[in-house]
Coordinates of C-alpha atoms in Angstrom, one line a residue:
X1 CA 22.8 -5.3 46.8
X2 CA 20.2 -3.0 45.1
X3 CA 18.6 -4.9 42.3
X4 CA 18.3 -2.4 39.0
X5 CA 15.3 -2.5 36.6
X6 CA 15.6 -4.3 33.8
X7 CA 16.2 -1.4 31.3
X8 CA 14.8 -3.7 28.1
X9 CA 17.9 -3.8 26.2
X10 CA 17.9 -7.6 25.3
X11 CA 14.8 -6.7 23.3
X12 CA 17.5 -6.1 20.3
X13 CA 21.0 -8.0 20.8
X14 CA 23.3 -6.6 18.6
X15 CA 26.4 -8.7 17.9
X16 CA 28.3 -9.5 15.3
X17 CA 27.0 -13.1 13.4
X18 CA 23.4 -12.2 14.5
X19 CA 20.5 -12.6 12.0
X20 CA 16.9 -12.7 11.5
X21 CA 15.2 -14.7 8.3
X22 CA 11.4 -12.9 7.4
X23 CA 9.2 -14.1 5.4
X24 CA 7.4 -10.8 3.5
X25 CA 4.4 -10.5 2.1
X26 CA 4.1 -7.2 -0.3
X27 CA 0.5 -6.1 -0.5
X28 CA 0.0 -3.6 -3.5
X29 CA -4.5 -2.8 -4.5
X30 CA -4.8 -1.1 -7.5
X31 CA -6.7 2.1 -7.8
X32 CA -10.6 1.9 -7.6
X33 CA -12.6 4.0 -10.3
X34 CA -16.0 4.9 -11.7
X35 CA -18.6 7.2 -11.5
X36 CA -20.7 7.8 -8.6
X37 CA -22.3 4.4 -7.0
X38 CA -20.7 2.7 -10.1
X39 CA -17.0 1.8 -8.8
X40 CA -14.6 -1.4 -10.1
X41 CA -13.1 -1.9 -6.5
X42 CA -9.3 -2.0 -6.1
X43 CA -7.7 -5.7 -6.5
X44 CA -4.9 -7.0 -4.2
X45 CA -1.4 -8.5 -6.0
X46 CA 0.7 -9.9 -3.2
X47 CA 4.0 -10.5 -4.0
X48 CA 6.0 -12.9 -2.0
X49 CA 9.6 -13.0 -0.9
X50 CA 12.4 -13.2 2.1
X51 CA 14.6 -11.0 3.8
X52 CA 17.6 -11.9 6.1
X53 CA 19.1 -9.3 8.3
X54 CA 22.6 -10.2 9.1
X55 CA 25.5 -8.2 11.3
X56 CA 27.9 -8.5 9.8
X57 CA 30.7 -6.5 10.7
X58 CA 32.1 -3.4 13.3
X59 CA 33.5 0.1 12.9
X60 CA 33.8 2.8 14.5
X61 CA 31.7 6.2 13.4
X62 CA 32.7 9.8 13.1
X63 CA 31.6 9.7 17.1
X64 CA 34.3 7.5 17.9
X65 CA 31.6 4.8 18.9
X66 CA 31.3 1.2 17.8
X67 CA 28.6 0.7 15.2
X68 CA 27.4 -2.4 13.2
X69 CA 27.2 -3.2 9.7
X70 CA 23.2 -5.1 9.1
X71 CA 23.3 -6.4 5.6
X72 CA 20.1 -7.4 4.4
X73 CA 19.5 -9.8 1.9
X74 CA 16.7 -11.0 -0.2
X75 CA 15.6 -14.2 -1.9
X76 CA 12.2 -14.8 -4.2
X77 CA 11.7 -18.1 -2.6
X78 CA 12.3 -20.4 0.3
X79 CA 15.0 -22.0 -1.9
X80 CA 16.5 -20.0 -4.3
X81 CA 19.8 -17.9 -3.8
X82 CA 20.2 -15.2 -1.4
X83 CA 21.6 -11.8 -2.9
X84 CA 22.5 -8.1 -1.1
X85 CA 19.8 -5.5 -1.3
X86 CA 20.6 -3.0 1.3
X87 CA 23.2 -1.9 3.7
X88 CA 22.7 -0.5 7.0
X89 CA 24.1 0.3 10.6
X90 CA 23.2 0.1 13.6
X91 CA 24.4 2.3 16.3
X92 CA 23.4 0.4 20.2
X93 CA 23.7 2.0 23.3
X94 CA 22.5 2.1 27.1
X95 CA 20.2 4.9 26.1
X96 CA 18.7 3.8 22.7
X97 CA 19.1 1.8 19.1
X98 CA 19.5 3.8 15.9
X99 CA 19.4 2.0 12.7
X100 CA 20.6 4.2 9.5
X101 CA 18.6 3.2 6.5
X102 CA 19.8 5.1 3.3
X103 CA 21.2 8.0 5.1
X104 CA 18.3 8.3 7.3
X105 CA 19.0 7.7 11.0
X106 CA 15.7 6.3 13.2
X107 CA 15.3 6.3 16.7
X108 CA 14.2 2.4 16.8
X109 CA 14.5 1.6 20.1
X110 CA 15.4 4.1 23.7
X111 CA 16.0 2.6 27.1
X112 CA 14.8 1.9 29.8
X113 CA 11.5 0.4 27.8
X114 CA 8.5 1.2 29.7
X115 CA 4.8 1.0 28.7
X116 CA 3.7 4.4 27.3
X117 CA 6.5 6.0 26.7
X118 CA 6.7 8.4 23.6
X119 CA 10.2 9.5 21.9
X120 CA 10.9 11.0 18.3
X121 CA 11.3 8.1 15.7
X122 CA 13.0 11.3 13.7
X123 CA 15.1 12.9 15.8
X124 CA 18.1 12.7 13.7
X125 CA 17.0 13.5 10.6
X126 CA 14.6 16.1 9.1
X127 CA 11.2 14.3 8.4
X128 CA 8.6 17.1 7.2
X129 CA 6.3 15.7 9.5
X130 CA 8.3 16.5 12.6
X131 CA 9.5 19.1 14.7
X132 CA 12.1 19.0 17.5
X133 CA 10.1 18.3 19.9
X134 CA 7.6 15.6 17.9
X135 CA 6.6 12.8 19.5
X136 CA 5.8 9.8 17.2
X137 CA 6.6 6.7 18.6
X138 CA 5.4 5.3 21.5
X139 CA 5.8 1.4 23.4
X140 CA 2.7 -0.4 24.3
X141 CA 2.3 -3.8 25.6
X142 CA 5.4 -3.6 27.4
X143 CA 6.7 -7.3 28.3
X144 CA 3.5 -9.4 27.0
X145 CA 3.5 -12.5 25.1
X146 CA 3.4 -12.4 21.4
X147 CA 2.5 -14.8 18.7
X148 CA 2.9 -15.5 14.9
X149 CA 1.8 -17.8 12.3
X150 CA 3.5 -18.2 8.7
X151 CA 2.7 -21.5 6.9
X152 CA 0.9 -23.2 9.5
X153 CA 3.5 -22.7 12.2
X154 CA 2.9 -20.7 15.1
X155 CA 6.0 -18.8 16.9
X156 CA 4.9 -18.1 20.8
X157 CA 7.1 -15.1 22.4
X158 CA 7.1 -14.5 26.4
X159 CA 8.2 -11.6 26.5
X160 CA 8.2 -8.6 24.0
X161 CA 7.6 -5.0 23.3
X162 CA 5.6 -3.4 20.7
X163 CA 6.2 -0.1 19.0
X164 CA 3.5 2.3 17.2
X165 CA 3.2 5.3 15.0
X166 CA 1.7 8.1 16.9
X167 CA 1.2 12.3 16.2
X168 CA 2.2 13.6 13.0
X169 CA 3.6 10.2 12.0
X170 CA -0.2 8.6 12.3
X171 CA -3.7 8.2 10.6
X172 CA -6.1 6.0 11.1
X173 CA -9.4 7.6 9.8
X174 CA -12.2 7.2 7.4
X175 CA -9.6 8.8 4.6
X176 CA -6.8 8.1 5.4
X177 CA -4.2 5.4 7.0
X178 CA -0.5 5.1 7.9
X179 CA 0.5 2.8 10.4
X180 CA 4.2 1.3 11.5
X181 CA 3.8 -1.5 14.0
X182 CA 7.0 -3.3 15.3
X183 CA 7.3 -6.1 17.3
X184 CA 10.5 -7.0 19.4
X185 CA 11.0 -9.8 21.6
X186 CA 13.3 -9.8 24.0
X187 CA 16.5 -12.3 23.4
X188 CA 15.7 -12.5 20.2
X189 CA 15.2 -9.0 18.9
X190 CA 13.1 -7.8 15.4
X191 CA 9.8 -10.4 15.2
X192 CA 7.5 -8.8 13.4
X193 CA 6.4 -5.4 11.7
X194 CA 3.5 -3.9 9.6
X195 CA 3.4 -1.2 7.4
X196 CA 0.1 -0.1 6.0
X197 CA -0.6 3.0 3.9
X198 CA -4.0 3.6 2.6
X199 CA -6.2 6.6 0.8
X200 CA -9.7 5.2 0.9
X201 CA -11.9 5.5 -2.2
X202 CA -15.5 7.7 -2.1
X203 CA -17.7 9.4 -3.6
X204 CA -20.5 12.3 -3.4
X205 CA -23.9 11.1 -3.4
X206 CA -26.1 12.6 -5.9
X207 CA -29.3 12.8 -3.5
X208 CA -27.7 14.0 0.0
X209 CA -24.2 15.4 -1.7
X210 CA -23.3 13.0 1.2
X211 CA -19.6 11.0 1.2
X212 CA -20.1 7.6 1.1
X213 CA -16.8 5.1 1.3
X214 CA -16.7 2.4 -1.0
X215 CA -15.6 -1.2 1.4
X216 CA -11.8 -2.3 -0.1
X217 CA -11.6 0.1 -2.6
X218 CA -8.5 2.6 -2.7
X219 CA -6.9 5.2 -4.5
X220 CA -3.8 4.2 -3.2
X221 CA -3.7 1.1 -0.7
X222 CA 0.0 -0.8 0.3
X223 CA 0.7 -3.1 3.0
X224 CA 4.0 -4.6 4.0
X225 CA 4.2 -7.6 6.4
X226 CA 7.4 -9.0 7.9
X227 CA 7.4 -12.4 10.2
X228 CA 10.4 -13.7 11.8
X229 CA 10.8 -17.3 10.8
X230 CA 14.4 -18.4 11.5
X231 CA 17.4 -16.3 14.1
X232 CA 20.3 -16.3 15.2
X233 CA 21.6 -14.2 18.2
X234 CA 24.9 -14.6 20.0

């Protein structure tokens, strides 16, 4: 009997009574200012919080397809009461994962998962950034161990995937940054993701008219970090 590749679908079970608990840290830095070498640099407020992503129901779409119902939740502190903030689907199949986030449809996941390989995250909606044929998601470190620490504790995963931001949907520059990292491991699903979104702050020198970048200062800086803590997967 032929023995077929693993096509990297258990990096996301989807089932219904699945969830995934992250603790979030919101990063907001306020805007730098000043006058030539003179700056007040941007300060960081984190704001600190949980999700829980939950599936919590079936239905079929205007396809004729099963789709899933992911109600997220949110709660201010390790203790306090969980209530709804959000509403999505999620739409799996032996070709890809799309979740729908407000009426916006992402390409999350395709299949098989191999390392390198590029898709468009927006190819079901109509992102300004993209075209048709956009490529702005890839997969890199395809099946390596992953690891993350929240509170002291330290989560080791065997096995997982990690997706990027790359073309139209990605800077990383002197100026500029946007980055979307997610992090799936597989049985498990959603482990971590990053989103950082900066406009770095600088100014013309008076001698050279050279520009000179100020270290952790911003016009605009943001950072979102979500770490799995606590799962369930059927």
């Amino acid at each position: 009997m032929e023995i077929l590749p693993d096509a990297g679908l258990g990096y996301y079970p989807v089932a219904v009574g699945n969830y995934w608990i992250y603790a979030v840290a919101d990063t907001t830095w306020s805007p730098a200012s000043g006058q030539g070498s003179q700056v007040t640099p941007s300060v960081a407020t984190v704001n600190a919080f949980q999700f829980r992503e939950t599936i919590a129901s079936t239905f079929t779409d205007a396809a004729g397809k099963t789709a899933y119902r992911l109600v997220r939740s949110k709660r201010l502190s390790p203790t306090a009461a969980w209530f709804d903030d959000s509403v999505f689907t999620l739409s799996p199949s032996a070709q890809s994962v799309i979740l729908n986030r407000n009426n916006l449809r992402t390409l999350e996941l395709i299949f098989p998962v191999r390392e390198g390989r590029l898709w468009n995250f927006n190819a079901y909606n109509n992102n300004s950034e993209d075209t048709v044929t956009a490529e702005t998601r890839r997969y890199r470190h395809v099946g390596e161990p992953f690891s993350t620490t929240v509170s002291g504790t330290t989560t080791a995963y065997p096995a997982t995937v990690t997706t990027t931001n790359e073309g139209t949907a990605q800077a990383d520059d002197a100026y500029y940054v946007n980055t979307y990292q997610q992090v799936f491991a597989k049985g498990v699903g959603p482990v971590f993701r990053r989103k950082r979104r900066f406009s770095n702050y600088y100014y013309i020198s008076s001698g050279g008219g050279n520009v000179v970048f100020v270290p952790k200062s911003y016009t605009f800086g943001y950072s979102r970090r979500e770490t799995l803590i606590e799962y369930k997967v059927n």
